[in-house]
Short mmCIF file of C-alpha atoms and ligand atoms in Angstrom, two decimals:
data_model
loop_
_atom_site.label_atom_id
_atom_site.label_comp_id
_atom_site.label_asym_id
_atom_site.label_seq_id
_atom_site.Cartn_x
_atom_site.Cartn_y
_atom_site.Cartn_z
CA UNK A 1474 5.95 -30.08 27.51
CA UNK A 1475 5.80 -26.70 28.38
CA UNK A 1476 3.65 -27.14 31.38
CA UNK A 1477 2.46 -23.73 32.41
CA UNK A 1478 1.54 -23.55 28.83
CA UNK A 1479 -0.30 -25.95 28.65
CA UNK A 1480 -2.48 -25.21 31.73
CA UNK A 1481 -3.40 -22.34 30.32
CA UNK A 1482 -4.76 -23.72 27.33
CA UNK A 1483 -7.06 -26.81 28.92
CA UNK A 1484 -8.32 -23.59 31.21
CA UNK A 1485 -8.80 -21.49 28.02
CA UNK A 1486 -10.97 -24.98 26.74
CA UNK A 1487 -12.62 -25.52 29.92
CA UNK A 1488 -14.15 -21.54 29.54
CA UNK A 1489 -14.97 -22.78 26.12
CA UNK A 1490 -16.84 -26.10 27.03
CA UNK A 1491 -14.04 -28.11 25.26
CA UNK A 1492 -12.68 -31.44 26.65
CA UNK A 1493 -10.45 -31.86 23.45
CA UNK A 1494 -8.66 -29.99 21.17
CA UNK A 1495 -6.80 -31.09 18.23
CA UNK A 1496 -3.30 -28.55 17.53
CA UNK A 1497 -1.84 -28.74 14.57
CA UNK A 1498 -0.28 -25.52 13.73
CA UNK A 1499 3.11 -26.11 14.01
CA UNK A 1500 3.82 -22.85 15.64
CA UNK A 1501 1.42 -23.70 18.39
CA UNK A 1502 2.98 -26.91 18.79
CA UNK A 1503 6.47 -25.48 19.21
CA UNK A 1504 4.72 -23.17 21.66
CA UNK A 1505 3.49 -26.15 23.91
CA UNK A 1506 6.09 -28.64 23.32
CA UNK A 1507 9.32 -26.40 21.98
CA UNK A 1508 9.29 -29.19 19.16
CA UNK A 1509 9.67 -27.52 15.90
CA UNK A 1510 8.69 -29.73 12.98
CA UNK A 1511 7.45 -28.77 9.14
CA UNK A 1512 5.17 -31.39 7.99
CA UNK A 1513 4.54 -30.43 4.74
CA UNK A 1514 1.29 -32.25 3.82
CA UNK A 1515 1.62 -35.47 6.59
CA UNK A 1516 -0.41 -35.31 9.90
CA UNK A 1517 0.79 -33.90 12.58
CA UNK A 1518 -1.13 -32.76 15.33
CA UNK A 1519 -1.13 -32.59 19.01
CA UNK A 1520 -4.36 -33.97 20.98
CA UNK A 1521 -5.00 -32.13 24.19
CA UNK A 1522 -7.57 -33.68 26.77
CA UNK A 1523 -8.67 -31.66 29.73
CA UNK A 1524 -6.91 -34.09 32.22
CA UNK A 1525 -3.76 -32.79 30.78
CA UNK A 1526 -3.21 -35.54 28.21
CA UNK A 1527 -1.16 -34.47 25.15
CA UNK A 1528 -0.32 -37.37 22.17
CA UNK A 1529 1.70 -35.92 19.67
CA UNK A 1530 0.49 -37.91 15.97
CA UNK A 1531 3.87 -37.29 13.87
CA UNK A 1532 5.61 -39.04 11.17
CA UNK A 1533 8.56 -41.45 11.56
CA UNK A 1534 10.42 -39.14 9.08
CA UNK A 1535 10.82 -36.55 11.61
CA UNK A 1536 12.11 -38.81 15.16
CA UNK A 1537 11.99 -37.19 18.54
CA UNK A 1538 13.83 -37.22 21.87
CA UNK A 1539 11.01 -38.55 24.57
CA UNK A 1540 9.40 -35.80 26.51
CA UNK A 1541 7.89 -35.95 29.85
CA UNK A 1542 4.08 -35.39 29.70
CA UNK A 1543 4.12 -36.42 26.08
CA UNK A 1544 3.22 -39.32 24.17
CA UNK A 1545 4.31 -40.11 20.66
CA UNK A 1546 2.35 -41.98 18.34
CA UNK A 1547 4.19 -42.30 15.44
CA UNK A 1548 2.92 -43.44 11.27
CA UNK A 1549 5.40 -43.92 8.34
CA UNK A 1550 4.46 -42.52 4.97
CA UNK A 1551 1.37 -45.04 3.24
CA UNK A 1552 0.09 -46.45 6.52
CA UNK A 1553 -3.42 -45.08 8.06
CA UNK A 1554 -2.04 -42.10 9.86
CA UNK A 1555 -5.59 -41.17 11.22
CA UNK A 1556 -7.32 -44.43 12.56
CA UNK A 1557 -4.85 -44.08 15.92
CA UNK A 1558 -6.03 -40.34 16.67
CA UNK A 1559 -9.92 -40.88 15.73
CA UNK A 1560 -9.47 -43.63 18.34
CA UNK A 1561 -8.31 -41.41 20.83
CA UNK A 1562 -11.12 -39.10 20.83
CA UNK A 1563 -14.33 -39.26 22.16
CA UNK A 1564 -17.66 -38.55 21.43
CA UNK A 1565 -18.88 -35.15 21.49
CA UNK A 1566 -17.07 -31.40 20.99
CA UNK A 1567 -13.69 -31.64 19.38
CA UNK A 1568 -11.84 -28.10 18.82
CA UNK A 1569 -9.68 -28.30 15.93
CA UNK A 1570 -7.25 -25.41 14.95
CA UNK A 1571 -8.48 -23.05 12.57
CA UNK A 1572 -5.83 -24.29 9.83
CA UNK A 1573 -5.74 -27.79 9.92
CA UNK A 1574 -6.55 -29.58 6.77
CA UNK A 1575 -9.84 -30.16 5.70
CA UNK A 1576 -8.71 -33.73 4.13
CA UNK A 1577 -7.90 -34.67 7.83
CA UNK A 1578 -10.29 -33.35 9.56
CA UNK A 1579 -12.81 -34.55 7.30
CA UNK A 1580 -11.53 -38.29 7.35
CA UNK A 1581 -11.36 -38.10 11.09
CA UNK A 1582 -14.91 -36.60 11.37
CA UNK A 1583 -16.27 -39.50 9.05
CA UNK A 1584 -15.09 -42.07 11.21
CA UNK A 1585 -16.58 -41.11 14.14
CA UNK A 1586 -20.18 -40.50 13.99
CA UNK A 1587 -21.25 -38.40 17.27
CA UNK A 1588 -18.31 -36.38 16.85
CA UNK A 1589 -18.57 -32.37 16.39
CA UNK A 1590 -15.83 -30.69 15.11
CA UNK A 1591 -15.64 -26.98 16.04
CA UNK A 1592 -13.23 -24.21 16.04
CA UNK A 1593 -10.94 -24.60 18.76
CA UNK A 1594 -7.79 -22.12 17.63
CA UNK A 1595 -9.06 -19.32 20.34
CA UNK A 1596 -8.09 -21.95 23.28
CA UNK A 1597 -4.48 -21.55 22.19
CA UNK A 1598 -3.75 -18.13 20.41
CA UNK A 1599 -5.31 -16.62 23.47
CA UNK A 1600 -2.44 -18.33 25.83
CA UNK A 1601 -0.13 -17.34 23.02
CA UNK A 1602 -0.95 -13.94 22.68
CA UNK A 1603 -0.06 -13.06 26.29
CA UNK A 1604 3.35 -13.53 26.20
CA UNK A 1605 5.45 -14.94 29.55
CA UNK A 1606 8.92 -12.77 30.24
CA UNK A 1607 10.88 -15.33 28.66
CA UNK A 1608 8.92 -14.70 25.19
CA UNK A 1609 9.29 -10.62 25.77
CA UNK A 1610 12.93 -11.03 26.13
CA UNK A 1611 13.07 -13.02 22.99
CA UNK A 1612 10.69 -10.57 20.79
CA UNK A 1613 13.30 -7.47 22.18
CA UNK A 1614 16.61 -9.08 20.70
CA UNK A 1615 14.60 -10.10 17.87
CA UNK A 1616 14.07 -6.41 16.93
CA UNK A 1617 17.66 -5.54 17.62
CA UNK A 1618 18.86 -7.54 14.71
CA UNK A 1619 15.54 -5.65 12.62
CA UNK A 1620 17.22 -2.41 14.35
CA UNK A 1621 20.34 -3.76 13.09
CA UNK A 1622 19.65 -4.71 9.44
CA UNK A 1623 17.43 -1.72 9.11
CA UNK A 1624 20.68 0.46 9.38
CA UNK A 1625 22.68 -1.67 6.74
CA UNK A 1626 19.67 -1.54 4.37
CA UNK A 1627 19.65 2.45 4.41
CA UNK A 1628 23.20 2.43 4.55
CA UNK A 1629 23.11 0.27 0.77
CA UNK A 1630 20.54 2.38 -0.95
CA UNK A 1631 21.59 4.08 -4.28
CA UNK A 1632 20.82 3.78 -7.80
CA UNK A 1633 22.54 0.44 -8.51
CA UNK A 1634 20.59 -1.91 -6.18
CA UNK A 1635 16.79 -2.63 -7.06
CA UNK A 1636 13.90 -3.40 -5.07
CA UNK A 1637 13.94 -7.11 -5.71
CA UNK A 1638 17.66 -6.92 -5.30
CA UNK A 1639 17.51 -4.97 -1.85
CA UNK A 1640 14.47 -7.49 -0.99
CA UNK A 1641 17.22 -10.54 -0.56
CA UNK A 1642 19.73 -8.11 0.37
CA UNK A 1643 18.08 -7.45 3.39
CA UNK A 1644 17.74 -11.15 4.11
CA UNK A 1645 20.85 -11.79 4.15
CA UNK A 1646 21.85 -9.13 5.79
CA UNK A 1647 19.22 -10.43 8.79
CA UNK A 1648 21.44 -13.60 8.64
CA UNK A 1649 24.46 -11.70 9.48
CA UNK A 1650 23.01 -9.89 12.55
CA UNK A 1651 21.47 -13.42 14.00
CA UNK A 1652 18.36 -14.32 12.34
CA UNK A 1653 17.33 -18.22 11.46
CA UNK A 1654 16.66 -17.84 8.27
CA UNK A 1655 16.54 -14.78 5.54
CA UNK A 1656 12.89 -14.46 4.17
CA UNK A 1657 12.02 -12.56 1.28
CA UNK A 1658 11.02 -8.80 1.88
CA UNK A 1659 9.00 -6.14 1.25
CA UNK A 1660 11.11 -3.29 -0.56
CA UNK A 1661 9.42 -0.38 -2.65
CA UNK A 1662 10.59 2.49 -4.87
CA UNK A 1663 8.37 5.19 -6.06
CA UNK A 1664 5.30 4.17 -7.31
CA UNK A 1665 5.35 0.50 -6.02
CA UNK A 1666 5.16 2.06 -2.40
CA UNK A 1667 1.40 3.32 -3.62
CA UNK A 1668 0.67 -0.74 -2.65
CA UNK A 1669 0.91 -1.49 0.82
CA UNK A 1670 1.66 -4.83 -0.40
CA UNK A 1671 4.01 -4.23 -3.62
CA UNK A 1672 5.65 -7.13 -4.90
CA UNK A 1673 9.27 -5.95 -5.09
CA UNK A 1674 10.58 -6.24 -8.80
CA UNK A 1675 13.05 -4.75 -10.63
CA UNK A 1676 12.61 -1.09 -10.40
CA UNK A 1677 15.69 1.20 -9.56
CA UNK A 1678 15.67 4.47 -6.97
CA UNK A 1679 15.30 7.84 -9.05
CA UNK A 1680 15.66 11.52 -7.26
CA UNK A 1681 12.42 11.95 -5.59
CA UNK A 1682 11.36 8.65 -4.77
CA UNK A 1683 9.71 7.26 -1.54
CA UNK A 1684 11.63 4.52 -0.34
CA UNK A 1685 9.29 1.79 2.20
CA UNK A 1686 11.92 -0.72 3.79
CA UNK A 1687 9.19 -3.32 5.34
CA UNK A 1688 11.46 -5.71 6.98
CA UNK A 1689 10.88 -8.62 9.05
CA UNK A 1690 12.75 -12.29 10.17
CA UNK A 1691 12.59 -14.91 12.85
CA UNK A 1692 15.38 -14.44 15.77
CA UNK A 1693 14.96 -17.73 17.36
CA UNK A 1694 11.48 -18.27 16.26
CA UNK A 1695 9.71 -15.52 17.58
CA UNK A 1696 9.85 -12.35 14.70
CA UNK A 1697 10.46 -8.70 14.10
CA UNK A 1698 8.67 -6.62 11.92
CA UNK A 1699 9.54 -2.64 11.52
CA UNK A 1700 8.94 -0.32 8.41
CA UNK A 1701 10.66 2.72 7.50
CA UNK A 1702 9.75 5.41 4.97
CA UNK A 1703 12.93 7.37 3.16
CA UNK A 1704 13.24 9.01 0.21
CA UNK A 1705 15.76 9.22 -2.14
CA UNK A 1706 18.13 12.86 -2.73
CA UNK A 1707 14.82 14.87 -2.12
CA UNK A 1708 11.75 14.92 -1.42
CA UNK A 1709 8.48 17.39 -2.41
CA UNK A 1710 6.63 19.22 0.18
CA UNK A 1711 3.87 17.34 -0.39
CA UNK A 1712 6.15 13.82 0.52
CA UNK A 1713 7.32 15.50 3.43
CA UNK A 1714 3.73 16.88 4.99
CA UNK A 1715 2.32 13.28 4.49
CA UNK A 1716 5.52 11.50 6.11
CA UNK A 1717 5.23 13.76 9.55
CA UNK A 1718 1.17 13.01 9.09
CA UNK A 1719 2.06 9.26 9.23
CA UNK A 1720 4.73 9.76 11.96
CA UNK A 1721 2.40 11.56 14.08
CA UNK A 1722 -0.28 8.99 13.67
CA UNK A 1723 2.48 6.44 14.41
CA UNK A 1724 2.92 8.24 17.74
CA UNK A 1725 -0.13 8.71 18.66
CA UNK A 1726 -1.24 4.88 17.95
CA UNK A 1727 1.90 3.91 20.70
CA UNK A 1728 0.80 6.55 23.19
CA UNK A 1729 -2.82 5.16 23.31
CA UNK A 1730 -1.73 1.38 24.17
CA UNK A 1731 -1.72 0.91 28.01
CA UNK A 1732 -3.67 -2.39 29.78
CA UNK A 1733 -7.05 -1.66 29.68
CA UNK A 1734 -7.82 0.08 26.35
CA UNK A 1735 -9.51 -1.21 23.81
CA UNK A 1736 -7.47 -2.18 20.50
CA UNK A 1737 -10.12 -0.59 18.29
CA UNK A 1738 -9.52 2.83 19.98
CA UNK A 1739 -5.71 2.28 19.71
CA UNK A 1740 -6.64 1.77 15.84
CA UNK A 1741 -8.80 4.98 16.04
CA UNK A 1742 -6.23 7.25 17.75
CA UNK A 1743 -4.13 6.75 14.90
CA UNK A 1744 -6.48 6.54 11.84
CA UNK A 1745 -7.99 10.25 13.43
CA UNK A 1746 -4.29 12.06 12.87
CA UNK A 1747 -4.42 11.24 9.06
CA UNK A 1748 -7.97 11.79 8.72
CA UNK A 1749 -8.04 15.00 10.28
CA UNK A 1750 -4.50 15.35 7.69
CA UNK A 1751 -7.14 14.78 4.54
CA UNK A 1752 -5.82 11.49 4.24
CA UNK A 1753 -8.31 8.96 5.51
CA UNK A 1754 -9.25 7.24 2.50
CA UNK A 1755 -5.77 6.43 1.70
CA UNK A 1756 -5.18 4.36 4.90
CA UNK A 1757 -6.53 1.40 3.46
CA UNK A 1758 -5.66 -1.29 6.22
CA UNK A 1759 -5.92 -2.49 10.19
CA UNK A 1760 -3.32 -0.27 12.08
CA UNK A 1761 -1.20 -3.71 12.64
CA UNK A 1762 -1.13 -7.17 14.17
CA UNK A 1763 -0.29 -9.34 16.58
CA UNK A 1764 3.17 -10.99 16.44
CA UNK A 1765 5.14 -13.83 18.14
CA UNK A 1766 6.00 -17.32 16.63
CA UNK A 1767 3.97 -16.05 13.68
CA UNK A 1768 4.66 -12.74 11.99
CA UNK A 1769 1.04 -12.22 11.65
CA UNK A 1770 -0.99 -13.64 14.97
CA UNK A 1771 -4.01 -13.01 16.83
CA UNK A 1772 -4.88 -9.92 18.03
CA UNK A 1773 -5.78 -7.86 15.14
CA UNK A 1774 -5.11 -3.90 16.15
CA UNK A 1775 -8.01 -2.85 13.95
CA UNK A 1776 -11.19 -1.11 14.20
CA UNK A 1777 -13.31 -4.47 14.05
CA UNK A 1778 -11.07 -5.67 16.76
CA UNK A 1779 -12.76 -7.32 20.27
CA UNK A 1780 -9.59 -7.54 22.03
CA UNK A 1781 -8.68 -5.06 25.01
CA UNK A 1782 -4.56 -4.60 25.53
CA UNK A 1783 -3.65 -6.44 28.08
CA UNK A 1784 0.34 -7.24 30.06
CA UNK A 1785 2.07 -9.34 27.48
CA UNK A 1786 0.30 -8.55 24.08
CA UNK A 1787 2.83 -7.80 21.35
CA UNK A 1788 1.24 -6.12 18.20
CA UNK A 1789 2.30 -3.85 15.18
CA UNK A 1790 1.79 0.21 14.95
CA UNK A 1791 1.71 0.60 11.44
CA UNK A 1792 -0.25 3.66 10.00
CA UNK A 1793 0.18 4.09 6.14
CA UNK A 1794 -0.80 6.53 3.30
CA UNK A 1795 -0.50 5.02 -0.03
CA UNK A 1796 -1.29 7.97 -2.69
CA UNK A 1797 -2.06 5.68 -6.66
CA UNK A 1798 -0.22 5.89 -8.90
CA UNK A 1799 2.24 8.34 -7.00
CA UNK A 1800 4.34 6.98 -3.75
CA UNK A 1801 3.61 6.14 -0.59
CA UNK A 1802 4.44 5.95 3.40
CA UNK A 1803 4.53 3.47 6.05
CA UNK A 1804 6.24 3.59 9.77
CA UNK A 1805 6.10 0.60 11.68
CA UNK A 1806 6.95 -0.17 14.91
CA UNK A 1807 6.43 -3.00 17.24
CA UNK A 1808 5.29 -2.25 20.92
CA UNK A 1809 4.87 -4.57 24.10
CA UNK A 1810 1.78 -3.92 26.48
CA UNK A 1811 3.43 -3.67 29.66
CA UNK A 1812 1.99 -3.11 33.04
CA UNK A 1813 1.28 -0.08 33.04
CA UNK A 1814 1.84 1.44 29.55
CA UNK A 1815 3.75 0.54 26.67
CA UNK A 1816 7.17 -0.45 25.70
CA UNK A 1817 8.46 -0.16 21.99
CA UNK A 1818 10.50 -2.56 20.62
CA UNK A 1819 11.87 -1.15 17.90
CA UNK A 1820 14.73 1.77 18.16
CA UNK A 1821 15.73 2.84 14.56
CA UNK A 1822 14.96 6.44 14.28
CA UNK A 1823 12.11 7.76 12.15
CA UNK A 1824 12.95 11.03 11.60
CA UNK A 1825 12.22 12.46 8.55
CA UNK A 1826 15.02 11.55 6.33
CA UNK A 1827 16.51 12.46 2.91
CA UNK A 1828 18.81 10.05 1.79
CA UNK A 1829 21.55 11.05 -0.49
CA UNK A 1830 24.65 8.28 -1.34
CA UNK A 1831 28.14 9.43 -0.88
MN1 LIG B 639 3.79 -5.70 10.04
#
């Protein structure tokens, strides 16, 4: 167990009146325990008591080493994986995570009458989204090999390699520079950069295109995330006024993070640059989100956003302008709250950039 952890989270229950919380986000788990499992569709979940108590309900097909501070109660696939954790609660307020399965939860609730099941997620993502030094250290060589791949990428871009194409390219490619695993990406030409959320296909770069490289893999769990706008032999003076408008809002989203501020008004520094640009209604999403273990994680950096930067948080600038049917522009960086300012992660330039193959 990861015991300083897992302080803070029975003192982030005892401020919200809970004496147990169920975990079962495996991310969270790995978080508190550094066990990383994928269960697929069998239990697994991690029962936290305020006396420091933590049972770890897991299948036999995935054995552990013994863990101080941790018990192990183990099922095999067909045998009643629930009836030992609903007899190790007790009456009263049980947080469960926000994404454990209903056919659990509900089969657990039914056998214990004078049980109330309540959201209980906050207890943990609020431990998780402060990260310790350890965690920063991790999230900074995690964007080096985004820095890394990010150069390749660029480097590859011509007419013979399509999005969908450059989408696994780039995943591989994260492989090479130290990543776990390649993941599939987000890669748009043209017109499919008018989505922020394009699915890439098989469309090929033609003079004048936008080119949004959104790029992201896990570097020893914890992830990277950058985005960088190009476009392709030229671009129109239109392409170019719009790319320094994002830039700029880019910019002024990092300047405005420092411990103290609200993340709504880092959202609103941003979103004023491309408003006062014209461009408002085409920034159609938050200005980013938190990142760790997960590549999307609480906080939000949005306008609707409670949260207030604080030492530790880790969260996405990314301003867009997606124009229909035309092209569009995203710049992405990842930033640190440090404490007494801000520290990006990422270090790929974003100039603006023509990019014209050899
Ligand atoms: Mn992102």
């Amino acid at each position: 167990m990861k015991r300083q952890r897992l302080m803070r989270v029975i003192e982030n229950m005892g401020e919200m009146g809970l004496k147990q919380l169920v975990v079962s986000d495996p991310s969270s788990i790995f978080y508190l325990t550094g066990i990383n499992i994928a269960p697929g569709e069998r239990l697994y979940a991690l029962l936290i008591k305020a006396d420091g108590g933590a049972t770890l309900y897991n299948n036999r097909l995935f054995p552990l080493e013994e863990q101080d501070g941790l018990t192990i109660v183990y099922h095999s696939d067909g045998e009643d994986a629930i009836t030992p954790l609903a007899d190790s609660v007790s009456e009263g307020a049980l947080g469960v995570d926000k994404t454990w399965a209903a056919k659990f939860l509900l089969d657990l609730t039914g056998r214990r009458t004078g049980l109330r099941a309540v959201l209980g997620s906050r207890a943990v993502d609020e431990a998780r989204r402060l990260k310790d030094a350890e965690e920063v250290a991790l999230m900074r060589a995690a964007s080096r090999v985004n820095d890394a791949a990010m150069a390749d990428a660029i480097g590859l871009l011509g007419e013979n390699i399509s999005e969908r194409k450059m989408a696994s390219v780039v995943g591989e490619l994260h492989v090479k520079h130290g990543a776990d695993t390649a993941v599939p990406q987000l890669v748009c030409y043209g017109v499919g950069c008018s989505e922020p959320h394009h699915d890439s296909g098989p469309a090929t770069l033609k003079e004048g295109d936008s080119v949004i490289l959104d790029i992201f893999a896990p570097v020893k769990h914890y992830w990277c995330d950058m985005t960088r706008t190009v476009f392709y032999k030229s671009a129109s003076d239109e392409q170019k006024k719009v790319y320094e408008t994002v830039k700029a809002a880019n910019l002024a989203g990092i300047k405005a993070v420092r411990p103290g501020v609200p993340l709504r008004e880092i959202d609103r520094a941003a979103r004023k640059i491309i408003e006062d640009a014209g461009y408002g209604r085409y920034f159609t999403h938050r200005l980013g989100h938190g990142i760790g273990l997960d590549l999307h994680e609480p906080p939000d950096c949005s306008l609707s956003s409670d949260a207030v930067a604080e030492p530790g948080m880790c969260f996405s600038i990314e301003p867009g302008v997606y124009l229909p049917g035309k092209w569009g522009v995203r710049v992405e960086d990842l930033v640190v709250v440090t404490g007494d300012g801000v520290e990006v992660l990422n270090a790929y330039p974003k100039e603006f950039r023509i990019v014209t193959p050899k």
